[in-house]
Coordinates of C-alpha atoms in Angstrom, one line a residue:
M1 CA 42.0 61.2 209.1
P2 CA 45.3 59.2 209.9
S3 CA 47.9 61.2 211.1
T4 CA 50.8 58.5 211.7
T5 CA 50.3 56.2 208.6
E6 CA 53.0 58.5 206.5
R7 CA 55.5 58.7 209.2
T8 CA 57.6 55.9 207.4
G9 CA 60.8 58.0 207.3
S10 CA 61.3 57.9 211.0
R11 CA 63.8 55.3 212.4
D12 CA 62.1 55.5 215.8
A13 CA 58.9 54.4 214.2
M14 CA 57.2 50.9 215.3
I15 CA 54.6 48.8 213.6
E16 CA 52.1 48.0 216.1
M17 CA 49.0 45.8 215.1
E18 CA 46.0 47.0 217.0
P19 CA 43.1 45.1 217.8
K20 CA 40.7 47.6 217.0
M21 CA 39.5 49.9 214.0
N22 CA 39.2 53.6 214.7
N23 CA 39.1 56.7 212.8
S24 CA 42.7 56.7 212.4
S25 CA 42.7 53.2 210.7
T26 CA 39.5 53.3 208.7
L27 CA 40.9 52.2 205.3
D28 CA 44.6 51.7 206.0
L29 CA 44.8 49.4 202.9
E30 CA 44.5 52.8 200.6
K31 CA 47.3 54.1 202.9
G32 CA 49.6 51.1 202.2
T33 CA 49.4 49.6 205.5
Y34 CA 46.9 46.7 205.1
D35 CA 47.8 43.8 206.7
P36 CA 46.7 41.0 204.5
N37 CA 46.5 38.2 207.1
S38 CA 43.6 40.2 208.9
D39 CA 40.0 40.4 207.8
F40 CA 39.6 43.9 209.5
E41 CA 42.3 45.0 211.5
A42 CA 45.1 47.5 210.0
A43 CA 48.6 48.0 210.7
T44 CA 49.5 51.5 212.2
I45 CA 52.9 53.0 212.6
V46 CA 53.6 54.4 216.1
P47 CA 56.4 56.6 217.1
E48 CA 58.8 55.8 219.9
S49 CA 57.1 58.0 222.4
E50 CA 53.6 56.4 221.9
R51 CA 54.8 52.7 222.4
G52 CA 53.7 50.7 225.3
T53 CA 51.3 47.9 226.1
T54 CA 48.3 47.5 224.2
S55 CA 45.5 45.6 225.8
G56 CA 44.4 42.7 223.6
G57 CA 42.9 39.2 223.7
K58 CA 39.1 41.1 224.1
D59 CA 36.3 39.6 221.8
G60 CA 38.9 36.9 220.3
L61 CA 41.2 39.6 218.9
P62 CA 44.9 39.0 219.3
N63 CA 46.8 40.1 222.2
T64 CA 49.5 42.7 220.7
T65 CA 51.7 43.7 224.0
E66 CA 54.6 42.4 222.2
V67 CA 56.9 45.3 220.7
Q68 CA 58.6 44.4 217.3
E69 CA 61.7 45.1 215.9
P70 CA 62.3 48.4 214.2
Q71 CA 61.3 48.6 210.4
E72 CA 63.5 48.5 207.7
P73 CA 64.3 51.9 205.9
Q74 CA 61.8 52.4 203.1
D75 CA 62.9 51.5 199.5
P76 CA 63.7 55.0 197.7
N77 CA 61.8 53.3 194.6
I78 CA 58.7 53.1 196.6
V79 CA 56.0 55.5 195.4
D80 CA 53.7 56.4 198.2
W81 CA 51.5 59.4 199.4
D82 CA 53.0 62.7 199.8
G83 CA 52.2 62.9 203.5
P84 CA 48.8 62.5 205.4
N85 CA 47.1 65.4 203.3
D86 CA 48.2 64.5 199.9
P87 CA 45.5 65.9 197.6
E88 CA 45.6 62.8 195.6
N89 CA 44.6 60.3 198.3
P90 CA 40.8 60.2 198.3
M91 CA 40.8 59.9 202.0
S92 CA 42.3 63.2 202.3
W93 CA 39.8 64.7 200.1
T94 CA 37.4 67.5 201.4
M95 CA 34.0 66.3 202.3
K96 CA 32.7 68.5 200.0
K97 CA 34.4 66.8 197.2
R98 CA 33.8 63.3 198.5
W99 CA 29.9 64.2 198.5
L100 CA 30.1 65.7 194.9
N101 CA 31.3 62.3 193.8
I102 CA 28.9 60.4 195.7
S103 CA 26.0 62.6 194.1
I104 CA 27.1 61.8 190.8
L105 CA 27.2 58.0 191.5
S106 CA 23.9 58.4 193.1
I107 CA 22.4 60.0 189.8
L108 CA 24.2 57.1 187.9
T109 CA 22.4 54.6 189.9
I110 CA 18.9 55.9 189.6
I111 CA 19.5 56.1 185.7
T112 CA 20.4 52.6 185.0
P113 CA 17.7 50.8 187.1
L114 CA 14.9 52.9 185.4
G115 CA 15.2 50.8 182.5
S116 CA 14.2 47.6 184.5
S117 CA 10.7 48.7 185.4
M118 CA 9.9 52.1 183.7
F119 CA 8.2 50.4 180.6
A120 CA 6.2 47.9 183.1
P121 CA 3.0 49.5 182.5
G122 CA 3.1 49.3 178.9
I123 CA 3.8 45.3 178.9
P124 CA 0.1 44.5 177.9
R125 CA 0.6 46.9 174.9
I126 CA 4.1 45.3 173.9
L127 CA 2.4 41.9 174.2
V128 CA -0.2 42.9 171.6
E129 CA 2.2 44.6 169.4
F130 CA 4.3 41.7 169.0
N131 CA 1.5 39.2 169.1
E132 CA 2.7 37.3 172.2
T133 CA 0.1 35.8 174.5
S134 CA 2.5 33.7 177.1
S135 CA 2.4 34.9 180.8
T136 CA 5.9 33.5 181.0
T137 CA 7.1 36.1 178.5
A138 CA 5.1 38.6 180.0
T139 CA 7.2 38.5 183.0
F140 CA 10.4 37.5 181.5
I141 CA 10.7 40.7 179.6
L142 CA 10.8 42.5 182.9
S143 CA 13.1 40.0 184.5
I144 CA 15.6 39.6 181.8
Y145 CA 17.1 42.9 182.6
I146 CA 17.8 41.9 186.1
L147 CA 19.4 38.8 184.6
G148 CA 21.8 41.5 183.1
F149 CA 22.5 42.8 186.4
A150 CA 23.6 39.2 187.6
F151 CA 26.2 38.6 185.0
G152 CA 27.4 42.1 184.5
P153 CA 29.4 42.5 187.9
L154 CA 31.2 39.2 187.4
F155 CA 33.4 41.4 185.0
V156 CA 32.7 44.9 186.1
A157 CA 34.0 44.3 189.7
P158 CA 37.4 42.7 189.0
L159 CA 38.0 45.1 186.0
S160 CA 37.6 48.1 188.5
E161 CA 40.1 46.8 190.8
I162 CA 42.5 46.6 187.8
Y163 CA 41.9 49.4 185.9
G164 CA 40.3 51.7 188.4
R165 CA 36.6 52.9 188.9
S166 CA 36.2 55.8 186.6
P167 CA 36.9 54.1 183.3
L168 CA 34.3 51.5 184.3
Y169 CA 31.7 54.1 184.8
N170 CA 32.5 56.1 181.5
C171 CA 32.5 52.7 179.4
G172 CA 29.4 51.7 181.2
N173 CA 27.8 54.8 180.3
I174 CA 28.5 54.8 176.7
L175 CA 27.2 50.9 176.3
F176 CA 24.1 51.8 178.2
L177 CA 23.3 54.7 176.0
I178 CA 24.0 52.4 172.7
F179 CA 21.8 49.4 174.0
S180 CA 19.0 51.8 175.2
I181 CA 18.7 53.1 171.7
C182 CA 19.0 49.8 170.1
T183 CA 16.1 48.8 172.3
A184 CA 13.9 51.6 171.4
L185 CA 14.3 50.4 167.5
S186 CA 13.4 46.9 168.2
N187 CA 11.2 45.3 165.7
S188 CA 10.7 41.8 167.4
I189 CA 10.0 40.6 171.1
G190 CA 13.5 38.5 170.8
M191 CA 15.4 41.7 169.7
M192 CA 14.0 43.8 172.4
M193 CA 14.8 41.2 175.2
A194 CA 18.5 40.8 173.8
F195 CA 19.0 44.5 174.0
R196 CA 17.5 44.6 177.5
F197 CA 19.6 41.9 178.7
L198 CA 22.7 44.1 177.4
M199 CA 21.1 47.1 179.1
G200 CA 21.2 45.3 182.3
V201 CA 24.8 44.3 182.0
A202 CA 25.9 48.0 181.1
G203 CA 23.7 49.2 183.6
S204 CA 25.1 47.1 186.3
V205 CA 28.5 49.2 186.5
P206 CA 27.4 51.8 189.1
I207 CA 25.3 49.4 191.1
T208 CA 28.4 47.0 191.2
I209 CA 31.3 49.4 192.1
G210 CA 29.3 52.3 193.8
S211 CA 30.0 50.7 197.1
G212 CA 33.6 49.9 196.2
S213 CA 34.1 54.0 195.5
I214 CA 32.3 54.9 198.7
A215 CA 34.9 52.7 200.7
D216 CA 37.7 54.5 199.0
M217 CA 37.1 57.8 200.2
M218 CA 34.5 57.8 203.1
P219 CA 35.7 57.1 207.1
I220 CA 33.7 54.2 208.7
E221 CA 31.5 56.5 210.6
F222 CA 30.2 58.5 207.7
R223 CA 29.7 55.3 205.5
G224 CA 26.3 54.6 206.2
R225 CA 24.7 57.7 205.2
A226 CA 26.9 57.7 202.0
M227 CA 25.9 54.3 201.4
A228 CA 22.3 55.2 201.8
A229 CA 22.6 58.1 199.3
W230 CA 24.0 55.6 196.9
A231 CA 21.2 53.0 197.5
I232 CA 18.7 55.5 196.6
G233 CA 19.0 54.8 192.8
P234 CA 19.0 50.8 192.6
L235 CA 16.2 50.7 195.2
L236 CA 14.1 53.5 194.3
G237 CA 14.8 53.7 190.4
P238 CA 12.5 50.7 189.9
C239 CA 9.6 52.0 191.9
I240 CA 9.4 55.7 190.5
G241 CA 10.4 54.7 186.9
P242 CA 6.7 53.2 186.3
V243 CA 4.9 56.2 187.7
A244 CA 6.3 58.4 184.7
G245 CA 6.3 55.5 182.5
G246 CA 2.6 54.7 182.6
Y247 CA 1.6 58.1 181.5
L248 CA 4.6 58.2 178.8
I249 CA 3.5 55.1 177.3
G250 CA -0.2 56.2 177.1
A251 CA 0.7 59.3 175.5
L252 CA 3.6 58.5 173.1
G253 CA 4.0 54.6 173.2
W254 CA 6.4 52.3 175.0
R255 CA 9.4 53.1 172.6
W256 CA 9.6 56.6 174.3
V257 CA 10.6 55.1 177.7
Y258 CA 13.8 54.0 176.0
W259 CA 14.3 57.2 174.1
L260 CA 13.9 59.3 177.4
I261 CA 16.3 56.8 179.0
A262 CA 18.8 57.4 176.1
I263 CA 18.6 61.1 176.8
L264 CA 19.3 61.1 180.2
T265 CA 22.0 58.7 179.8
G266 CA 23.6 61.0 177.5
V267 CA 23.5 64.0 179.8
I268 CA 24.9 62.2 182.8
A269 CA 27.4 60.4 180.6
V270 CA 28.9 63.9 179.8
L271 CA 28.7 64.9 183.4
T272 CA 30.3 61.8 184.6
Y273 CA 33.2 62.1 182.2
F274 CA 34.3 65.6 183.5
T275 CA 33.6 65.5 187.0
L276 CA 33.7 62.1 188.3
Q277 CA 37.2 61.3 189.9
E278 CA 39.1 58.3 190.3
T279 CA 39.1 56.8 193.9
Y280 CA 40.6 53.3 194.0
A281 CA 44.1 54.1 195.7
P282 CA 46.2 51.1 193.9
V283 CA 45.4 52.6 190.7
I284 CA 45.8 56.3 191.6
L285 CA 49.5 55.3 193.0
E286 CA 50.4 53.4 190.0
R287 CA 49.4 56.3 187.7
K288 CA 51.4 58.4 190.1
A289 CA 54.5 56.2 189.7
A290 CA 54.2 56.1 185.9
R291 CA 54.3 59.9 186.0
M292 CA 57.4 59.6 187.9
R293 CA 59.0 57.1 185.8
K294 CA 58.5 59.4 183.2
Q295 CA 59.5 62.6 184.7
T296 CA 62.8 61.1 186.4
G297 CA 63.8 58.3 183.9
N298 CA 64.0 56.0 186.7
Q299 CA 62.2 52.8 185.6
E300 CA 62.6 51.0 189.1
L301 CA 60.0 53.4 190.5
R302 CA 57.0 51.4 191.7
S303 CA 53.6 51.8 193.7
K304 CA 53.6 50.7 197.3
L305 CA 50.4 49.2 196.8
S306 CA 51.3 46.9 193.5
D307 CA 52.5 43.4 193.5
A308 CA 55.2 43.0 191.0
S309 CA 55.5 39.1 191.5
I310 CA 52.0 38.7 189.9
S311 CA 51.6 38.9 186.2
P312 CA 49.1 41.2 184.5
A313 CA 47.2 38.0 183.3
E314 CA 47.4 36.4 186.7
K315 CA 45.9 39.6 188.2
I316 CA 42.8 39.7 185.5
K317 CA 42.3 35.9 186.3
T318 CA 42.3 36.3 190.2
A319 CA 40.1 39.2 190.1
I320 CA 37.7 37.9 187.7
L321 CA 37.3 34.5 190.0
Q322 CA 37.2 36.6 193.1
P323 CA 33.5 37.5 193.3
L324 CA 32.6 34.0 192.8
N325 CA 35.0 32.8 195.4
F326 CA 33.4 35.4 197.9
L327 CA 30.0 34.2 197.0
F328 CA 30.7 30.0 197.1
R329 CA 33.7 30.2 199.7
V330 CA 33.2 32.5 202.1
P331 CA 30.2 31.4 204.5
I332 CA 29.6 34.9 205.8
V333 CA 29.1 36.4 202.1
T334 CA 27.2 33.1 200.9
L335 CA 24.5 33.4 203.9
M336 CA 24.0 37.0 203.7
A337 CA 23.8 37.3 200.0
G338 CA 21.1 34.5 200.2
Y339 CA 19.0 36.7 202.5
V340 CA 19.4 39.6 200.4
A341 CA 18.6 37.9 197.3
I342 CA 15.4 36.5 198.7
T343 CA 14.0 39.7 199.8
Y344 CA 15.1 41.5 196.5
G345 CA 13.7 38.4 194.4
I346 CA 10.2 38.9 196.3
L347 CA 10.3 42.5 195.6
Y348 CA 10.6 42.1 191.8
L349 CA 7.9 39.2 192.0
L350 CA 5.7 42.1 193.2
F351 CA 6.8 44.7 190.5
S352 CA 6.2 41.9 187.8
T353 CA 2.6 41.3 188.8
F354 CA 1.3 44.9 189.7
S355 CA 0.3 45.8 186.2
M356 CA -1.7 42.5 186.0
V357 CA -3.1 42.7 189.7
F358 CA -4.2 46.3 189.6
A359 CA -5.2 47.0 185.9
P360 CA -7.6 44.6 183.6
S361 CA -5.5 41.6 182.5
P362 CA -6.6 38.3 180.7
I363 CA -5.0 36.4 183.8
F364 CA -6.5 38.0 186.7
G365 CA -9.5 39.6 185.3
E366 CA -10.5 43.0 186.0
G367 CA -8.3 43.5 189.2
Y368 CA -8.7 47.1 190.7
G369 CA -9.6 48.4 187.1
F370 CA -6.5 50.8 186.9
G371 CA -5.6 52.4 183.6
E372 CA -2.0 52.3 182.0
G373 CA -1.1 55.8 183.8
E374 CA -2.9 55.0 187.0
V375 CA -1.1 51.4 187.4
G376 CA 2.2 53.1 187.4
L377 CA 1.1 54.8 190.6
V378 CA 1.2 51.6 192.1
F379 CA 4.9 51.7 192.6
I380 CA 4.8 54.8 194.7
P381 CA 4.2 53.1 197.9
S382 CA 7.3 50.9 197.4
A383 CA 9.2 54.0 197.1
I384 CA 7.7 55.8 200.0
G385 CA 8.8 52.7 202.3
M386 CA 12.3 52.4 200.9
A387 CA 12.8 56.2 201.4
I388 CA 11.9 55.9 205.0
G389 CA 14.1 53.0 205.5
I390 CA 16.8 54.8 203.8
V391 CA 16.7 58.0 206.3
V392 CA 16.1 55.7 209.4
F393 CA 18.4 53.0 209.1
G394 CA 21.3 55.0 207.4
A395 CA 21.4 57.3 210.2
M396 CA 20.9 54.8 212.8
S397 CA 23.8 52.7 211.7
D398 CA 26.2 55.7 211.6
R399 CA 25.4 56.8 215.0
L400 CA 26.0 53.3 216.5
V401 CA 29.3 53.3 214.9
A402 CA 30.1 56.9 216.3
Q403 CA 29.2 56.2 219.8
K404 CA 31.2 53.1 219.8
L405 CA 34.1 55.2 218.5
A406 CA 33.5 58.0 221.0
G407 CA 33.5 55.4 223.8
G408 CA 37.1 54.5 223.0
G409 CA 35.8 51.0 222.2
P410 CA 36.9 48.9 219.3
H411 CA 34.8 48.8 216.3
R412 CA 33.1 45.5 215.4
P413 CA 31.6 45.2 212.2
E414 CA 28.7 43.3 213.7
I415 CA 27.5 46.5 215.2
R416 CA 25.8 47.0 211.9
L417 CA 23.6 44.2 212.6
T418 CA 22.5 45.4 216.1
P419 CA 19.3 43.4 216.8
F420 CA 16.9 46.5 217.6
M421 CA 17.6 47.3 213.9
T422 CA 17.8 44.1 212.2
L423 CA 14.8 42.4 214.0
P424 CA 12.2 45.2 213.2
A425 CA 13.3 45.4 209.7
G426 CA 13.1 41.8 209.3
L427 CA 9.6 41.2 210.7
T428 CA 8.1 44.3 208.8
L429 CA 8.9 42.1 205.5
P430 CA 6.4 39.5 206.3
A431 CA 3.9 41.7 207.9
G432 CA 3.9 43.8 204.7
L433 CA 3.3 40.7 202.6
F434 CA 0.5 39.5 204.6
I435 CA -1.2 42.7 204.5
Y436 CA -0.7 43.0 200.8
G437 CA -1.8 39.4 199.9
W438 CA -4.9 39.1 202.0
T439 CA -6.4 42.4 201.3
I440 CA -6.1 42.0 197.5
E441 CA -7.5 38.4 197.8
Y442 CA -10.8 40.0 199.4
K443 CA -10.5 43.2 197.4
V444 CA -10.1 45.5 200.2
H445 CA -9.9 49.2 199.1
W446 CA -6.5 49.8 197.1
I447 CA -5.1 51.9 199.8
V448 CA -4.9 49.1 202.2
P449 CA -2.7 46.5 200.0
M450 CA -0.4 49.9 199.4
I451 CA 0.3 50.4 203.1
G452 CA 1.4 46.8 203.1
V453 CA 3.8 47.6 200.3
V454 CA 5.0 50.7 202.2
I455 CA 5.7 48.4 205.3
F456 CA 7.5 45.8 203.1
G457 CA 9.8 48.4 201.5
F458 CA 10.8 49.8 204.8
G459 CA 11.8 46.5 206.0
L460 CA 13.5 45.7 202.9
M461 CA 15.6 48.8 203.2
G462 CA 16.6 47.9 206.6
V463 CA 17.7 44.4 205.7
M464 CA 19.5 45.3 202.5
M465 CA 21.4 48.2 204.3
S466 CA 22.5 46.6 207.4
V467 CA 24.0 43.7 205.4
Q468 CA 25.7 45.8 202.7
N469 CA 27.0 47.9 205.3
Y470 CA 28.0 45.1 207.5
L471 CA 30.1 43.1 204.6
L472 CA 31.7 46.8 203.7
D473 CA 33.0 47.0 207.2
V474 CA 34.4 43.3 207.3
Y475 CA 36.2 43.4 203.8
P476 CA 36.6 47.4 203.0
Q477 CA 39.4 46.7 200.7
K478 CA 37.7 44.1 198.4
A479 CA 34.3 46.1 198.5
A480 CA 33.6 45.9 194.8
S481 CA 34.1 42.2 194.5
V482 CA 31.7 41.6 197.6
T483 CA 29.2 43.8 196.1
A484 CA 29.5 42.0 192.8
A485 CA 28.9 38.5 194.7
L486 CA 25.7 40.1 196.3
A487 CA 24.5 41.6 193.1
V488 CA 25.0 38.3 191.3
L489 CA 22.8 36.3 193.5
R490 CA 20.4 39.0 194.2
S491 CA 19.8 39.6 190.6
L492 CA 19.6 35.9 189.6
V493 CA 16.8 35.5 192.1
G494 CA 15.2 38.7 191.1
A495 CA 15.2 37.8 187.6
L496 CA 14.0 34.1 188.0
L497 CA 11.6 34.2 191.0
P498 CA 9.0 36.3 189.2
L499 CA 8.6 33.7 186.4
A500 CA 6.7 31.8 189.0
A501 CA 4.5 34.6 190.3
V502 CA 1.5 33.9 187.9
D503 CA 1.5 30.1 188.3
M504 CA 1.8 30.7 192.1
Y505 CA -1.0 33.2 192.4
L506 CA -3.5 31.1 190.2
D507 CA -2.7 27.8 192.2
L508 CA -2.8 29.7 195.7
G509 CA -4.6 32.7 195.2
F510 CA -3.1 36.2 196.2
G511 CA -3.5 35.5 200.0
W512 CA -1.8 32.4 200.5
G513 CA 0.6 33.2 197.4
N514 CA 2.0 36.1 199.3
S515 CA 1.7 34.2 202.8
L516 CA 4.1 31.6 201.4
L517 CA 6.6 34.4 200.6
A518 CA 5.8 36.0 203.9
F519 CA 6.7 32.6 205.9
L520 CA 10.0 32.4 203.9
A521 CA 10.8 35.7 205.0
L522 CA 9.8 35.3 208.4
A523 CA 12.3 32.1 208.6
L524 CA 15.2 34.5 207.6
V525 CA 14.7 36.9 210.5
P526 CA 17.0 35.1 212.9
M527 CA 20.2 35.3 210.3
P528 CA 21.6 38.7 211.2
L529 CA 20.9 37.9 214.9
L530 CA 23.3 34.9 214.5
F531 CA 25.8 36.9 212.9
F532 CA 25.6 39.6 215.5
M533 CA 26.3 37.0 218.2
F534 CA 28.7 34.6 216.4
G535 CA 30.0 36.7 213.3
E536 CA 33.5 37.4 214.8
R537 CA 33.8 33.6 215.0
I538 CA 32.5 32.8 211.7
R539 CA 34.8 35.3 210.1
G540 CA 37.5 33.3 211.7
V541 CA 36.5 30.0 209.9
K542 CA 37.1 31.1 206.4
K543 CA 39.3 34.0 205.3
A544 CA 38.7 36.2 202.3
P545 CA 40.0 34.7 199.1
A546 CA 42.7 37.5 198.6
E547 CA 43.9 36.7 202.1
E548 CA 44.4 32.8 201.6
G549 CA 47.6 32.9 200.1
S550 CA 49.3 35.3 202.8
A551 CA 47.5 33.6 205.8

C-alpha cells in the first residue's frame, strides 16, 4: 500500500513523476495524486531524503531527472484521506474485507446472466404457447436480453462515476426483481420480449461497474485473480443456467424460470444492501466533506478529488458521453472491444442454436434427439472450458505482473498481453469451432462436438480476461467507462449475430458455417500481439477522453 501519498504536510516533500507503476502507485487516482496528463503514470510525493536522479526515457517513457520546486502548502479546506491507513479508503481495507465485497459482486454477476439463457431449453414450448413459428423470433427471444446489456452500460457506468457504485447496485437489484416478475406474468410474446429487454438493462449493472469496483480497491498485482472471480458470473451464468432450466421447464413450465430468478434476486438484494460498501474514492471523499461541512459549519470544505469548476449538469453530460468516446475515439479501446465482441457474439450464436441442434426441431430435424432436460446439459462443456480458462489465465496474469514488480522493472500494461498467453488462447477459439462444426456435420458422437465447445470456452476466457485486464491497467481511473464501452459493442454483437445463425447453418451447413466463424476468429489472433509490441506507441496517439482537456 502507498506510504508516501499522504505526507502532504511536509514542506520538504517534492512531487516527482515516476515512469513506472509499482506497488506504491497502483491507483494513485484514489489517493488524490493522479496526473491527468498521463495514461498510466502516477504522481508520488517524495521526501527530501529520497530525492535524486530518476532514470527515464526507457520504453518511450519521459525522463524525470529534473527536480521540481517545492509544492505549495495544502489548502486547509481540502478534505483528503486521514493518512495512509485511513479505514475509509478502499485501498487501505483489509484483504478479507476486499474479498468479501468481490464475493458479493461475483454472486450478483451470476444471478443477472442467468436470465439470458436459463429459459433457452423452453423456447420451443414458448413458441407453441404463443403461436409463433418464425425462426428469427426464436433466436431474438434469447438475444433481446443481451441487447439490454448493450444499452444499460451507457447510463450505468457514468452514473456510477457521479453517484457511486453502491446506489447503482441496489437500484439495479430492485429493478431486476420487478422486471423478472413482469416477465413471469407475460401473456404475449411481445410483452415477454419487452420485459426481457428491461431485465437486461437492469441486469447490466454488476457486469458494467464490477470491474470498476475491483479497480477501486485491489492493487494491480492482485487484480487478475479478482477479475477472474468477478468474471465467473457473466461468462458461466449463461452456461449453467440452462442446465437447471431444462429440468425446471420440463417439470413446472418456463414461467418458473423467472419466478426462481426473482426469488434469488430478492435474497441477494437484501444481502447486497447490508453488506456491499461503496468503493469509489471521489464519492467517499465527497461524503466525508459533506459530513465535515455539517459538523464544523465550514461551507468551504471540499473533496480533494472534486472539481468545483464543473457544474453537475456538465458532469452528467460528460460522464454519459465518456463510454462512447472511449469506444469510438480511443483506438486501443475500439480495436480490443471489437475483438471481444466478435468472440462473445460467436458464443451466443452457439447458445442460441444448441437447443435446435441437439434436440428435435422443425428447422434442423431430429438432431441428436435430446429432450428438454438433456439439452440443458449441452451448456455444461462451455462452462467447463471457461472455468479452466479462469483458473489458468487469472493466475498466470497476476504472476507475470508480480514477477515484473519483484524485479524492480516498470509495470507496462502490455504485459497482460504476453504472447505465450494470448496466442494459445486465440488459436484455441478457431480450433474449437472447427471440431464442433464438422463433428456435428457428420453426426459424430455428441461427446466430440462438446469437446470442441470446451476448447472454445477455454480460449474465449483467455482472450476476454487478457483484454479486460489490459484495458483496466491502461485506464484504472475510468474502469467503469472502459468496461461500459466493451459491454456496449460486445452485447450488440452478441444480440445481433445469433439472428443470422439459422440461415447461415441452412445455407452452409454446420461444417462450413462454423468454419466461417473459425476463420473470422483466426484472422483476429494477431491483434493482441500487435498491441503487445506497439501498444505503448498506440496509447500515445490518442489520450483517453478524460485527459484531453488537460493534455
